[in-house]
PDB file of C-alpha atoms in Angstrom:
ATOM      1  CA  MET X  31     107.686  97.969 115.830  1.00 40.00           C
ATOM      2  CA  TYR X  32     110.456  97.491 117.745  1.00 37.00           C
ATOM      3  CA  PHE X  33     110.524 100.084 120.680  1.00 32.00           C
ATOM      4  CA  ARG X  34     109.912  98.354 123.725  1.00 33.00           C
ATOM      5  CA  THR X  35     112.655  96.512 125.627  1.00 31.00           C
ATOM      6  CA  ILE X  36     111.910  93.270 127.773  1.00 29.00           C
ATOM      7  CA  ALA X  37     113.305  91.040 129.871  1.00 30.00           C
ATOM      8  CA  GLY X  38     114.232  86.909 129.216  1.00 34.00           C
ATOM      9  CA  ALA X  39     115.983  84.128 128.564  1.00 30.00           C
ATOM     10  CA  VAL X  40     118.172  84.476 125.420  1.00 29.00           C
ATOM     11  CA  ALA X  41     117.231  81.513 122.783  1.00 33.00           C
ATOM     12  CA  GLY X  42     119.502  80.635 120.420  1.00 35.00           C
ATOM     13  CA  LEU X  43     118.440  80.716 116.615  1.00 32.00           C
ATOM     14  CA  LEU X  44     116.683  78.020 114.779  1.00 32.00           C
ATOM     15  CA  ALA X  45     119.295  75.611 112.940  1.00 33.00           C
ATOM     16  CA  LEU X  46     117.223  74.025 109.693  1.00 34.00           C
ATOM     17  CA  ALA X  47     118.975  72.241 107.221  1.00 34.00           C
ATOM     18  CA  ALA X  48     118.637  73.019 103.433  1.00 36.00           C
ATOM     19  CA  PRO X  49     117.419  71.121 101.156  1.00 38.00           C
ATOM     20  CA  GLY X  50     119.109  69.811  97.495  1.00 38.00           C
ATOM     21  CA  ALA X  51     119.259  72.368  95.338  1.00 40.00           C
ATOM     22  CA  ALA X  52     117.219  72.019  91.781  1.00 39.00           C
ATOM     23  CA  SER X  53     118.783  72.504  88.607  1.00 45.00           C
ATOM     24  CA  ALA X  54     118.971  76.421  87.837  1.00 42.00           C
ATOM     25  CA  SER X  55     117.857  75.390  84.224  1.00 52.00           C
ATOM     26  CA  GLU X  56     114.848  74.065  85.307  1.00 84.00           C
ATOM     27  CA  CYS X  57     113.148  77.665  85.652  1.00 96.00           C
ATOM     28  CA  ASP X  58     114.587  80.579  84.356  1.00 97.00           C
ATOM     29  CA  ARG X  59     114.112  84.362  86.409  1.00 97.00           C
ATOM     30  CA  THR X  60     111.622  84.947  83.736  1.00 97.00           C
ATOM     31  CA  CYS X  61     109.872  81.440  84.317  1.00 98.00           C
ATOM     32  CA  LEU X  62     109.744  82.320  87.756  1.00 98.00           C
ATOM     33  CA  GLY X  63     108.229  85.569  87.702  1.00 98.00           C
ATOM     34  CA  GLY X  64     105.828  84.163  85.260  1.00 98.00           C
ATOM     35  CA  LEU X  65     104.765  81.866  87.983  1.00 98.00           C
ATOM     36  CA  VAL X  66     103.734  84.679  90.493  1.00 98.00           C
ATOM     37  CA  THR X  67     102.119  86.194  87.962  1.00 98.00           C
ATOM     38  CA  GLN X  68      99.961  83.115  87.103  1.00 98.00           C
ATOM     39  CA  TYR X  69      99.063  82.712  90.660  1.00 98.00           C
ATOM     40  CA  VAL X  70      98.171  86.337  91.432  1.00 98.00           C
ATOM     41  CA  ASP X  71      96.131  86.312  88.212  1.00 98.00           C
ATOM     42  CA  ALA X  72      94.436  82.989  89.767  1.00 98.00           C
ATOM     43  CA  VAL X  73      93.633  84.534  93.366  1.00 98.00           C
ATOM     44  CA  LEU X  74      92.109  87.357  91.368  1.00 97.00           C
ATOM     45  CA  ALA X  75      89.922  85.131  89.226  1.00 97.00           C
ATOM     46  CA  HIS X  76      89.224  82.671  92.360  1.00 97.00           C
ATOM     47  CA  ASP X  77      90.450  79.941  90.297  1.00 97.00           C
ATOM     48  CA  PRO X  78      93.140  77.849  90.629  1.00 97.00           C
ATOM     49  CA  SER X  79      92.315  75.330  88.221  1.00 95.00           C
ATOM     50  CA  GLY X  80      94.641  76.958  85.170  1.00 96.00           C
ATOM     51  CA  LEU X  81      97.617  76.838  87.609  1.00 98.00           C
ATOM     52  CA  PRO X  82     100.846  74.503  86.553  1.00 97.00           C
ATOM     53  CA  LEU X  83     100.686  72.313  89.636  1.00 98.00           C
ATOM     54  CA  ALA X  84     102.845  69.501  90.517  1.00 96.00           C
ATOM     55  CA  ASP X  85     101.041  66.007  91.202  1.00 95.00           C
ATOM     56  CA  ALA X  86     101.884  66.407  95.361  1.00 94.00           C
ATOM     57  CA  LEU X  87     100.913  69.746  96.213  1.00 97.00           C
ATOM     58  CA  ARG X  88     101.907  71.519  99.368  1.00 97.00           C
ATOM     59  CA  VAL X  89      99.827  74.683 100.926  1.00 98.00           C
ATOM     60  CA  THR X  90     100.363  76.707 104.167  1.00 98.00           C
ATOM     61  CA  GLU X  91      98.861  80.096 105.363  1.00 98.00           C
ATOM     62  CA  ASP X  92     100.237  81.856 107.809  1.00 97.00           C
ATOM     63  CA  GLY X  93     101.780  78.707 109.115  1.00 96.00           C
ATOM     64  CA  ASN X  94      98.757  76.406 108.709  1.00 96.00           C
ATOM     65  CA  PRO X  95      97.945  73.895 106.100  1.00 96.00           C
ATOM     66  CA  SER X  96      95.566  75.034 103.728  1.00 96.00           C
ATOM     67  CA  ARG X  97      93.903  74.024 100.573  1.00 96.00           C
ATOM     68  CA  LEU X  98      94.203  75.752  97.056  1.00 97.00           C
ATOM     69  CA  GLY X  99      91.816  78.705  96.402  1.00 96.00           C
ATOM     70  CA  GLU X 100      90.548  78.757 100.344  1.00 96.00           C
ATOM     71  CA  GLY X 101      91.757  80.994 103.007  1.00 96.00           C
ATOM     72  CA  PHE X 102      92.528  84.613 101.879  1.00 97.00           C
ATOM     73  CA  TRP X 103      91.931  83.798  98.117  1.00 97.00           C
ATOM     74  CA  GLN X 104      87.767  84.155  99.036  1.00 95.00           C
ATOM     75  CA  GLY X 105      87.966  87.321 100.228  1.00 94.00           C
ATOM     76  CA  VAL X 106      90.125  89.252  97.462  1.00 97.00           C
ATOM     77  CA  THR X 107      88.379  91.452  95.047  1.00 97.00           C
ATOM     78  CA  GLY X 108      91.625  93.496  93.292  1.00 97.00           C
ATOM     79  CA  LYS X 109      94.870  94.213  92.785  1.00 95.00           C
ATOM     80  CA  GLY X 110      96.982  96.659  94.540  1.00 94.00           C
ATOM     81  CA  THR X 111      99.676  98.882  93.590  1.00 92.00           C
ATOM     82  CA  PHE X 112     102.922  97.169  94.625  1.00 95.00           C
ATOM     83  CA  ARG X 113     104.267  94.060  94.228  1.00 96.00           C
ATOM     84  CA  HIS X 114     108.099  93.008  94.557  1.00 96.00           C
ATOM     85  CA  ASP X 115     109.586  89.543  93.174  1.00 97.00           C
ATOM     86  CA  TYR X 116     112.617  87.675  95.020  1.00 98.00           C
ATOM     87  CA  LEU X 117     113.773  85.343  92.507  1.00 98.00           C
ATOM     88  CA  ASP X 118     116.171  82.272  93.631  1.00 98.00           C
ATOM     89  CA  VAL X 119     117.047  80.307  90.448  1.00 97.00           C
ATOM     90  CA  GLU X 120     119.298  78.358  92.400  1.00 96.00           C
ATOM     91  CA  ARG X 121     116.551  76.916  94.804  1.00 96.00           C
ATOM     92  CA  GLN X 122     113.748  77.142  92.367  1.00 97.00           C
ATOM     93  CA  VAL X 123     112.022  79.512  94.823  1.00 98.00           C
ATOM     94  CA  ALA X 124     109.278  82.205  93.151  1.00 98.00           C
ATOM     95  CA  ALA X 125     108.505  84.700  96.465  1.00 98.00           C
ATOM     96  CA  SER X 126     107.022  87.954  96.183  1.00 98.00           C
ATOM     97  CA  HIS X 127     105.360  91.042  98.362  1.00 98.00           C
ATOM     98  CA  VAL X 128     102.284  91.497  96.845  1.00 97.00           C
ATOM     99  CA  HIS X 129      99.163  93.915  97.415  1.00 97.00           C
ATOM    100  CA  LEU X 130      95.937  92.811  96.723  1.00 97.00           C
ATOM    101  CA  LEU X 131      92.891  94.289  97.958  1.00 97.00           C
ATOM    102  CA  GLN X 132      89.525  93.161  99.420  1.00 96.00           C
ATOM    103  CA  GLY X 133      86.991  95.982  98.941  1.00 95.00           C
ATOM    104  CA  ASP X 134      88.618  98.832 100.307  1.00 92.00           C
ATOM    105  CA  VAL X 135      90.666  96.829 102.689  1.00 94.00           C
ATOM    106  CA  PRO X 136      94.439  96.329 101.722  1.00 95.00           C
ATOM    107  CA  VAL X 137      95.935  92.448 101.520  1.00 97.00           C
ATOM    108  CA  LEU X 138      99.654  92.092 102.037  1.00 98.00           C
ATOM    109  CA  VAL X 139     100.734  88.942 100.923  1.00 98.00           C
ATOM    110  CA  ASN X 140     103.870  87.373 101.835  1.00 98.00           C
ATOM    111  CA  LEU X 141     104.274  84.754  98.943  1.00 98.00           C
ATOM    112  CA  ALA X 142     106.921  81.924  98.290  1.00 98.00           C
ATOM    113  CA  LEU X 143     106.350  79.690  95.131  1.00 98.00           C
ATOM    114  CA  HIS X 144     108.502  76.286  95.680  1.00 98.00           C
ATOM    115  CA  VAL X 145     108.475  74.869  92.332  1.00 98.00           C
ATOM    116  CA  GLU X 146     109.845  71.812  90.919  1.00 97.00           C
ATOM    117  CA  ASP X 147     110.347  70.817  87.224  1.00 96.00           C
ATOM    118  CA  GLY X 148     108.719  74.231  86.224  1.00 96.00           C
ATOM    119  CA  ARG X 149     105.403  73.452  88.256  1.00 97.00           C
ATOM    120  CA  ILE X 150     104.141  74.669  91.647  1.00 98.00           C
ATOM    121  CA  ALA X 151     104.880  72.123  94.214  1.00 98.00           C
ATOM    122  CA  GLY X 152     104.422  74.170  97.224  1.00 98.00           C
ATOM    123  CA  ILE X 153     102.495  77.484  98.108  1.00 98.00           C
ATOM    124  CA  GLU X 154     103.533  79.486 101.252  1.00 98.00           C
ATOM    125  CA  THR X 155     101.612  82.594 102.412  1.00 98.00           C
ATOM    126  CA  VAL X 156     101.723  84.976 105.429  1.00 98.00           C
ATOM    127  CA  VAL X 157      98.853  87.465 104.775  1.00 98.00           C
ATOM    128  CA  HIS X 158      97.897  90.797 106.513  1.00 97.00           C
ATOM    129  CA  HIS X 159      94.539  92.630 106.294  1.00 97.00           C
ATOM    130  CA  VAL X 160      95.028  96.324 106.885  1.00 96.00           C
ATOM    131  CA  THR X 161      92.128  96.886 109.118  1.00 92.00           C
ATOM    132  CA  PRO X 162      91.461 100.794 110.660  1.00 91.00           C
ATOM    133  CA  ASP X 163      92.964  99.790 113.798  1.00 89.00           C
ATOM    134  CA  SER X 164      96.005  98.165 112.017  1.00 90.00           C
ATOM    135  CA  PRO X 165      99.115  99.933 113.482  1.00 87.00           C
ATOM    136  CA  PHE X 166     100.468 100.507 110.427  1.00 91.00           C
ATOM    137  CA  GLN X 167      98.604 102.245 107.658  1.00 91.00           C
ATOM    138  CA  PRO X 168     100.450 101.858 104.431  1.00 91.00           C
ATOM    139  CA  ARG X 169     101.567 104.975 102.487  1.00 87.00           C
ATOM    140  CA  VAL X 170     104.394 103.860  99.885  1.00 89.00           C
ATOM    141  CA  LEU X 171     102.695 101.044  98.466  1.00 88.00           C
ATOM    142  CA  GLY X 172     102.419 102.999  95.308  1.00 85.00           C
ATOM    143  CA  GLU X 173     105.877 103.036  94.504  1.00 84.00           C
ATOM    144  CA  PRO X 174     108.939 100.619  94.099  1.00 85.00           C
ATOM    145  CA  VAL X 175     110.826 100.301  97.481  1.00 90.00           C
ATOM    146  CA  ARG X 176     113.656 102.896  96.941  1.00 91.00           C
ATOM    147  CA  GLY X 177     116.958 100.727  95.724  1.00 93.00           C
ATOM    148  CA  MET X 178     115.584  97.361  95.866  1.00 94.00           C
ATOM    149  CA  ASP X 179     115.459  97.252  91.976  1.00 92.00           C
ATOM    150  CA  ASP X 180     118.812  98.754  91.272  1.00 94.00           C
ATOM    151  CA  PRO X 181     121.461  96.986  89.529  1.00 96.00           C
ATOM    152  CA  VAL X 182     124.036  95.283  91.672  1.00 97.00           C
ATOM    153  CA  PRO X 183     126.995  97.657  91.025  1.00 97.00           C
ATOM    154  CA  ALA X 184     130.083  96.096  89.356  1.00 96.00           C
ATOM    155  CA  GLY X 185     132.372  94.227  91.309  1.00 96.00           C
ATOM    156  CA  MET X 186     129.933  94.558  94.423  1.00 97.00           C
ATOM    157  CA  GLN X 187     128.168  91.539  93.959  1.00 97.00           C
ATOM    158  CA  MET X 188     128.648  88.647  96.935  1.00 97.00           C
ATOM    159  CA  SER X 189     128.232  85.471  97.361  1.00 96.00           C
ATOM    160  CA  ARG X 190     125.319  83.349  98.100  1.00 96.00           C
ATOM    161  CA  ALA X 191     126.802  82.478 101.659  1.00 95.00           C
ATOM    162  CA  ASP X 192     128.041  85.862 102.543  1.00 96.00           C
ATOM    163  CA  MET X 193     124.663  87.725 101.410  1.00 97.00           C
ATOM    164  CA  VAL X 194     122.738  85.291 104.070  1.00 97.00           C
ATOM    165  CA  ALA X 195     125.708  85.674 106.489  1.00 95.00           C
ATOM    166  CA  VAL X 196     125.183  89.789 106.452  1.00 97.00           C
ATOM    167  CA  ALA X 197     120.752  89.356 106.332  1.00 97.00           C
ATOM    168  CA  LEU X 198     121.466  87.338 109.532  1.00 96.00           C
ATOM    169  CA  ARG X 199     123.258  90.007 111.124  1.00 96.00           C
ATOM    170  CA  TYR X 200     120.172  92.140 111.345  1.00 97.00           C
ATOM    171  CA  ALA X 201     118.097  88.986 112.777  1.00 96.00           C
ATOM    172  CA  GLU X 202     120.941  88.840 115.361  1.00 95.00           C
ATOM    173  CA  GLY X 203     120.359  92.712 116.162  1.00 96.00           C
ATOM    174  CA  LEU X 204     116.901  92.062 116.450  1.00 96.00           C
ATOM    175  CA  ARG X 205     117.379  88.892 118.824  1.00 95.00           C
ATOM    176  CA  THR X 206     119.602  90.971 121.289  1.00 95.00           C
ATOM    177  CA  GLY X 207     118.070  94.407 120.697  1.00 95.00           C
ATOM    178  CA  ASN X 208     121.172  96.105 119.227  1.00 95.00           C
ATOM    179  CA  PHE X 209     122.336  96.555 115.767  1.00 96.00           C
ATOM    180  CA  ILE X 210     125.772  98.030 116.473  1.00 96.00           C
ATOM    181  CA  ASP X 211     126.611  94.939 118.883  1.00 95.00           C
ATOM    182  CA  ALA X 212     125.488  92.693 116.341  1.00 95.00           C
ATOM    183  CA  GLY X 213     127.764  93.999 113.733  1.00 95.00           C
ATOM    184  CA  VAL X 214     125.032  94.924 111.412  1.00 97.00           C
ATOM    185  CA  PRO X 215     126.360  96.768 108.121  1.00 97.00           C
ATOM    186  CA  PHE X 216     124.061  99.453 106.807  1.00 97.00           C
ATOM    187  CA  ALA X 217     124.772 101.315 104.072  1.00 97.00           C
ATOM    188  CA  PRO X 218     124.472 105.345 104.708  1.00 95.00           C
ATOM    189  CA  GLU X 219     121.377 105.374 102.404  1.00 95.00           C
ATOM    190  CA  THR X 220     119.717 102.417 103.993  1.00 96.00           C
ATOM    191  CA  TYR X 221     115.949 103.003 105.052  1.00 95.00           C
ATOM    192  CA  ARG X 222     113.360 100.393 106.011  1.00 96.00           C
ATOM    193  CA  VAL X 223     109.708  99.818 104.852  1.00 96.00           C
ATOM    194  CA  GLU X 224     107.478  97.877 106.817  1.00 96.00           C
ATOM    195  CA  ASN X 225     103.678  96.926 105.459  1.00 96.00           C
ATOM    196  CA  GLY X 226     104.001 100.020 103.269  1.00 95.00           C
ATOM    197  CA  VAL X 227     105.130 102.742 106.017  1.00 95.00           C
ATOM    198  CA  ILE X 228     109.141 104.032 105.989  1.00 95.00           C
ATOM    199  CA  THR X 229     109.914 103.367 109.750  1.00 95.00           C
ATOM    200  CA  ALA X 230     113.659 104.125 109.460  1.00 95.00           C
ATOM    201  CA  GLY X 231     115.834 106.164 107.425  1.00 94.00           C
ATOM    202  CA  GLN X 232     115.350 108.736 104.543  1.00 92.00           C
ATOM    203  CA  GLY X 233     111.255 109.355 104.860  1.00 91.00           C
ATOM    204  CA  CYS X 234     110.779 108.018 107.888  1.00 92.00           C
ATOM    205  CA  ARG X 235     108.570 109.969 110.476  1.00 88.00           C
ATOM    206  CA  GLY X 236     109.414 109.067 113.689  1.00 85.00           C
ATOM    207  CA  ALA X 237     111.515 111.236 116.427  1.00 85.00           C
ATOM    208  CA  GLU X 238     114.366 109.028 115.786  1.00 91.00           C
ATOM    209  CA  CYS X 239     114.879 107.795 112.437  1.00 94.00           C
ATOM    210  CA  GLY X 240     118.798 106.245 112.280  1.00 94.00           C
ATOM    211  CA  LEU X 241     118.822 102.631 112.142  1.00 94.00           C
ATOM    212  CA  ASN X 242     121.372 102.377 114.814  1.00 93.00           C
ATOM    213  CA  LEU X 243     119.978 104.816 116.640  1.00 92.00           C
ATOM    214  CA  GLN X 244     116.388 103.787 116.974  1.00 91.00           C
ATOM    215  CA  ARG X 245     115.763 102.075 120.529  1.00 90.00           C
ATOM    216  CA  ILE X 246     115.375  98.326 119.514  1.00 91.00           C
ATOM    217  CA  MET X 247     112.967  95.534 121.372  1.00 92.00           C
ATOM    218  CA  VAL X 248     114.993  93.025 122.526  1.00 95.00           C
ATOM    219  CA  HIS X 249     113.692  89.304 120.718  1.00 95.00           C
ATOM    220  CA  PRO X 250     114.924  86.950 122.507  1.00 94.00           C
ATOM    221  CA  GLY X 251     113.186  84.240 121.037  1.00 94.00           C
ATOM    222  CA  LEU X 252     113.522  85.239 117.353  1.00 96.00           C
ATOM    223  CA  ILE X 253     113.350  82.636 114.953  1.00 95.00           C
ATOM    224  CA  PRO X 254     114.740  83.558 110.920  1.00 96.00           C
ATOM    225  CA  SER X 255     114.469  81.116 107.982  1.00 96.00           C
ATOM    226  CA  VAL X 256     115.785  81.922 104.628  1.00 97.00           C
ATOM    227  CA  VAL X 257     113.219  81.567 102.204  1.00 98.00           C
ATOM    228  CA  ALA X 258     114.858  82.805  98.848  1.00 98.00           C
ATOM    229  CA  VAL X 259     118.232  84.325  97.688  1.00 98.00           C
ATOM    230  CA  ASP X 260     118.277  86.328  94.645  1.00 98.00           C
ATOM    231  CA  GLU X 261     121.922  86.501  93.765  1.00 96.00           C
ATOM    232  CA  GLU X 262     121.716  88.394  90.456  1.00 96.00           C
ATOM    233  CA  ASN X 263     119.308  91.176  92.152  1.00 97.00           C
ATOM    234  CA  GLY X 264     121.231  91.148  95.647  1.00 98.00           C
ATOM    235  CA  THR X 265     118.415  90.404  97.485  1.00 98.00           C
ATOM    236  CA  VAL X 266     117.569  88.113 100.604  1.00 98.00           C
ATOM    237  CA  LEU X 267     114.372  87.050 101.773  1.00 98.00           C
ATOM    238  CA  MET X 268     114.027  86.064 105.084  1.00 98.00           C
ATOM    239  CA  TRP X 269     111.022  84.446 107.184  1.00 98.00           C
ATOM    240  CA  MET X 270     111.036  85.465 110.836  1.00 97.00           C
ATOM    241  CA  ASN X 271     108.759  84.843 114.143  1.00 97.00           C
ATOM    242  CA  PHE X 272     109.557  87.411 116.507  1.00 96.00           C
ATOM    243  CA  GLY X 273     108.683  85.266 119.577  1.00 95.00           C
ATOM    244  CA  TYR X 274     107.337  86.313 122.775  1.00 93.00           C
ATOM    245  CA  THR X 275     107.709  90.062 123.675  1.00 92.00           C
ATOM    246  CA  ASP X 276     104.417  90.734 125.531  1.00 89.00           C
ATOM    247  CA  SER X 277     103.712  93.871 123.089  1.00 90.00           C
ATOM    248  CA  TYR X 278     102.302  92.295 119.955  1.00 91.00           C
ATOM    249  CA  GLY X 279      98.593  91.551 121.840  1.00 90.00           C
ATOM    250  CA  PRO X 280      98.227  88.583 124.153  1.00 93.00           C
ATOM    251  CA  GLY X 281      99.762  85.125 122.877  1.00 95.00           C
ATOM    252  CA  ARG X 282     100.617  86.940 119.710  1.00 95.00           C
ATOM    253  CA  ALA X 283     103.821  87.356 117.561  1.00 96.00           C
ATOM    254  CA  LEU X 284     104.847  89.260 114.723  1.00 96.00           C
ATOM    255  CA  VAL X 285     105.826  87.212 111.856  1.00 98.00           C
ATOM    256  CA  THR X 286     107.207  88.476 108.889  1.00 98.00           C
ATOM    257  CA  MET X 287     109.027  87.816 105.368  1.00 98.00           C
ATOM    258  CA  GLU X 288     112.021  90.652 105.346  1.00 98.00           C
ATOM    259  CA  ALA X 289     113.879  91.473 102.303  1.00 98.00           C
ATOM    260  CA  PHE X 290     117.441  92.739 102.289  1.00 98.00           C
ATOM    261  CA  LYS X 291     118.936  94.517  99.577  1.00 98.00           C
ATOM    262  CA  VAL X 292     122.521  93.399 100.381  1.00 98.00           C
ATOM    263  CA  TRP X 293     125.945  94.203  98.008  1.00 98.00           C
ATOM    264  CA  GLY X 294     129.331  95.310  98.450  1.00 98.00           C
ATOM    265  CA  GLY X 295     129.168  93.886 102.222  1.00 97.00           C
ATOM    266  CA  SER X 296     126.332  96.335 103.444  1.00 98.00           C
ATOM    267  CA  ILE X 297     122.555  96.147 103.852  1.00 98.00           C
ATOM    268  CA  HIS X 298     121.329  98.847 101.343  1.00 97.00           C
ATOM    269  CA  ALA X 299     117.530  98.567 101.590  1.00 97.00           C
ATOM    270  CA  ILE X 300     115.054  96.639 103.692  1.00 98.00           C
ATOM    271  CA  ASN X 301     111.369  95.993 103.146  1.00 97.00           C
ATOM    272  CA  ALA X 302     109.050  93.885 105.047  1.00 97.00           C
ATOM    273  CA  MET X 303     105.264  92.827 105.488  1.00 97.00           C
ATOM    274  CA  PHE X 304     104.375  91.170 108.643  1.00 97.00           C
ATOM    275  CA  ASP X 305     101.087  90.063 110.591  1.00 97.00           C
ATOM    276  CA  PHE X 306     100.272  89.439 114.168  1.00 96.00           C
ATOM    277  CA  LEU X 307      99.836  85.625 114.715  1.00 97.00           C
ATOM    278  CA  PRO X 308     100.161  83.050 117.382  1.00 97.00           C
ATOM    279  CA  ILE X 309     103.555  83.170 119.168  1.00 95.00           C
ATOM    280  CA  GLY X 310     104.059  79.398 118.521  1.00 93.00           C
ATOM    281  CA  THR X 311     103.429  80.034 114.459  1.00 96.00           C
ATOM    282  CA  PRO X 312     105.953  77.660 112.680  1.00 95.00           C
ATOM    283  CA  ARG X 313     107.092  78.631 109.270  1.00 95.00           C
ATOM    284  CA  MET X 314     106.558  74.734 108.383  1.00 94.00           C
ATOM    285  CA  TRP X 315     109.380  74.888 105.548  1.00 95.00           C
ATOM    286  CA  PRO X 316     112.603  74.171 105.625  1.00 91.00           C
ATOM    287  CA  SER X 317     115.146  76.717 105.131  1.00 92.00           C
ATOM    288  CA  GLU X 318     116.497  77.140 102.161  1.00 85.00           C
ATOM    289  CA  GLU X 319     120.006  77.908 103.001  1.00 84.00           C
ATOM    290  CA  PRO X 320     121.441  76.514 106.741  1.00 75.00           C
ATOM    291  CA  VAL X 321     120.501  78.695 109.118  1.00 76.00           C
ATOM    292  CA  ARG X 322     122.878  78.758 112.404  1.00 64.00           C
ATOM    293  CA  GLY X 323     123.172  80.770 115.557  1.00 51.00           C
ATOM    294  CA  LEU X 324     125.575  83.757 114.878  1.00 46.00           C
TER     295      LEU X 324
END
């Protein structure tokens, strides 16, 4: 995914202002996870009528305005084998990586539900259909991402701001093409899964699987935006548009929601689901935390 180096002018990271935080009492972890379940069930039933929706609902798919029940909803025929939630109680975001099916075709859904007063006020998705010619053919969607659900060890929990800062070091490593110079703190057991394929760490099938040893493509136009911070579970979910590299297809960029297990000052696991979208694809949602150049 990152293995071709390019030249180009270095663009700074996009600065986005965070909105005011919602009260943590509005929707707890059980409530947020339940909203993800309700949403997935509604997609499978092709019927959004039972969802608890705010009066003013905003929906985007792949960075474009959409209508609830349209887009990828119309082709889904079943539930796959993988789902991993990222529940941000402070900011009231219920996010998830979800594996659905369209016949025999895996449909990988990056989902973020923006919640107000216990109701869904916004639905944000990035959706990838795994066709036979897709460069990544999922192999590990039938199991949890190793370590992602492990409890944060006692005394190793980090502040929200520090978790975000660690995840942004990874984004900076992608931007400059060097995780070492960017100071990305990988734990010894860290591994990365992308669209159901282990691309680094234990289980990787590449010629070089070490995160600090793999050749990284330079992504000078990379834009990161924080989607959710699950403080209890030690995870940060970040939307990223990798920008122009002339390597993801004509006029295309890789757009992902990438999750990082962060505790004790290090990244311990990474899970990403992505699609190849037009280079200018915006997130169209404000970051849940300030994101500034490093």
